[in-house]
Amino acid sequence: EIVMTQSPATLSVSPGERATLSCRASQSVSSNLAWYQQKPGQAPRLLIYGASTRATGIPARFSGSGSGTEFTLTISSLQSEDFAVYYCQQYNNWPPRTFGQGTKVEIK
Amino acid sequence: QVQLVQSGAEVKKPGASVKVSCKVSGYTLTELSMHWVRQAPGKGLEWMGGFDPEDGETIYAQKFQGRVTMTEDTSTDTAYMELSSLRSEDTAVYYCATDLFDYGWFDPWGQGTLVTVSS
């Protein structure tokens, strides 16, 4: 099973600042990685797939990068609606499809 | 576009079973691969299983094998997830989520169904 590890667990950022979230895979997943955003009481929403392709309707301030075992989600200028929990998920080798434990982006 | 609507919250006693439904609209169930993911209170996302189009079978996470059954009613475009021998640790929100073109990511998701296991 591929283990996904996200860091940090919590990121405190001021509105307008940049946020950088990391996701590491225990073995290579090529570019087969997705990022999701989840707000309290809501289902996860797809942000990024293929490590760097924004899903339909996702603002350009969200960008993904990386391949192999190291991945980054960057939010260039945090808006109030971006404070949420973010998860990475690999789909290179399954079963199982595995998620990271999440990074909570909170207001500083 | 695909929309998923799940059944309502459930309260079950330990040892019982629960069956959660997920109604698909915008596509037919045969056009997509359905998966189930759960989230315990305050915890992360856990993949439970889903349809593998390469094998034409539903694959379950090892943790749930023997306790979970995922089925589909193509006449009503409704997917079901049944979990048996419930214990308190199964208290969670259960989501259905589509892998529309078998690419590997999940989009969209159902709204979630809270299952509470309590005596």
Short mmCIF file of C-alpha atoms in Angstrom, two decimals, chain A residues 32 34 36 38 41-46 48-50 55 87 89-91 94-101, chain B residues 35 37 39 43-47 50-53 59-61 95 99 103-107 109-112:
data_model
loop_
_atom_site.label_atom_id
_atom_site.label_comp_id
_atom_site.label_asym_id
_atom_site.label_seq_id
_atom_site.Cartn_x
_atom_site.Cartn_y
_atom_site.Cartn_z
CA ASN A 32 -1.13 10.29 -10.69
CA ALA A 34 -5.07 14.65 -7.01
CA TYR A 36 -9.09 18.08 -2.80
CA GLN A 38 -12.92 20.19 2.12
CA GLY A 41 -19.84 20.02 6.78
CA GLN A 42 -19.17 19.67 3.06
CA ALA A 43 -17.98 16.91 0.78
CA PRO A 44 -14.47 17.14 -0.65
CA ARG A 45 -14.10 19.08 -3.90
CA LEU A 46 -11.59 18.21 -6.60
CA ILE A 48 -6.14 19.38 -9.05
CA TYR A 49 -5.58 16.14 -10.95
CA GLY A 50 -2.59 14.79 -12.79
CA ALA A 55 -10.26 20.95 -12.34
CA TYR A 87 -6.09 16.31 1.00
CA GLN A 89 -4.78 11.27 -3.10
CA GLN A 90 -2.79 8.87 -5.25
CA TYR A 91 -4.33 6.77 -7.99
CA TRP A 94 -4.62 0.61 -6.41
CA PRO A 95 -6.19 -0.93 -4.47
CA PRO A 96 -6.24 0.92 -2.29
CA ARG A 97 -6.57 4.50 -3.47
CA THR A 98 -4.94 6.31 -0.61
CA PHE A 99 -5.30 9.78 0.83
CA GLY A 100 -2.97 11.88 2.89
CA GLN A 101 -4.09 12.76 6.39
CA HIS B 35 -16.48 4.40 -5.20
CA VAL B 37 -15.07 6.85 0.96
CA GLN B 39 -14.64 9.99 7.16
CA LYS B 43 -10.50 12.45 10.85
CA GLY B 44 -9.30 12.09 7.27
CA LEU B 45 -10.65 10.35 4.20
CA GLU B 46 -10.59 6.56 3.93
CA TRP B 47 -11.24 4.71 0.66
CA GLY B 50 -15.07 0.84 -5.82
CA PHE B 51 -15.57 -0.50 -9.30
CA ASP B 52 -12.53 -1.57 -11.29
CA PRO B 53 -13.42 -1.40 -15.00
CA ILE B 59 -12.69 -4.03 -5.31
CA TYR B 60 -12.83 -3.60 -1.53
CA ALA B 61 -10.19 -2.24 0.77
CA TYR B 95 -19.52 9.42 0.73
CA ASP B 99 -14.41 8.19 -11.13
CA TYR B 103 -8.90 8.36 -14.63
CA GLY B 104 -8.40 7.74 -10.93
CA TRP B 105 -9.57 10.90 -9.20
CA PHE B 106 -12.99 11.42 -7.66
CA ASP B 107 -15.33 14.05 -9.04
CA TRP B 109 -18.90 13.44 -4.58
CA GLY B 110 -22.24 12.86 -2.95
CA GLN B 111 -23.22 15.09 -0.05
CA GLY B 112 -22.41 12.40 2.51
#
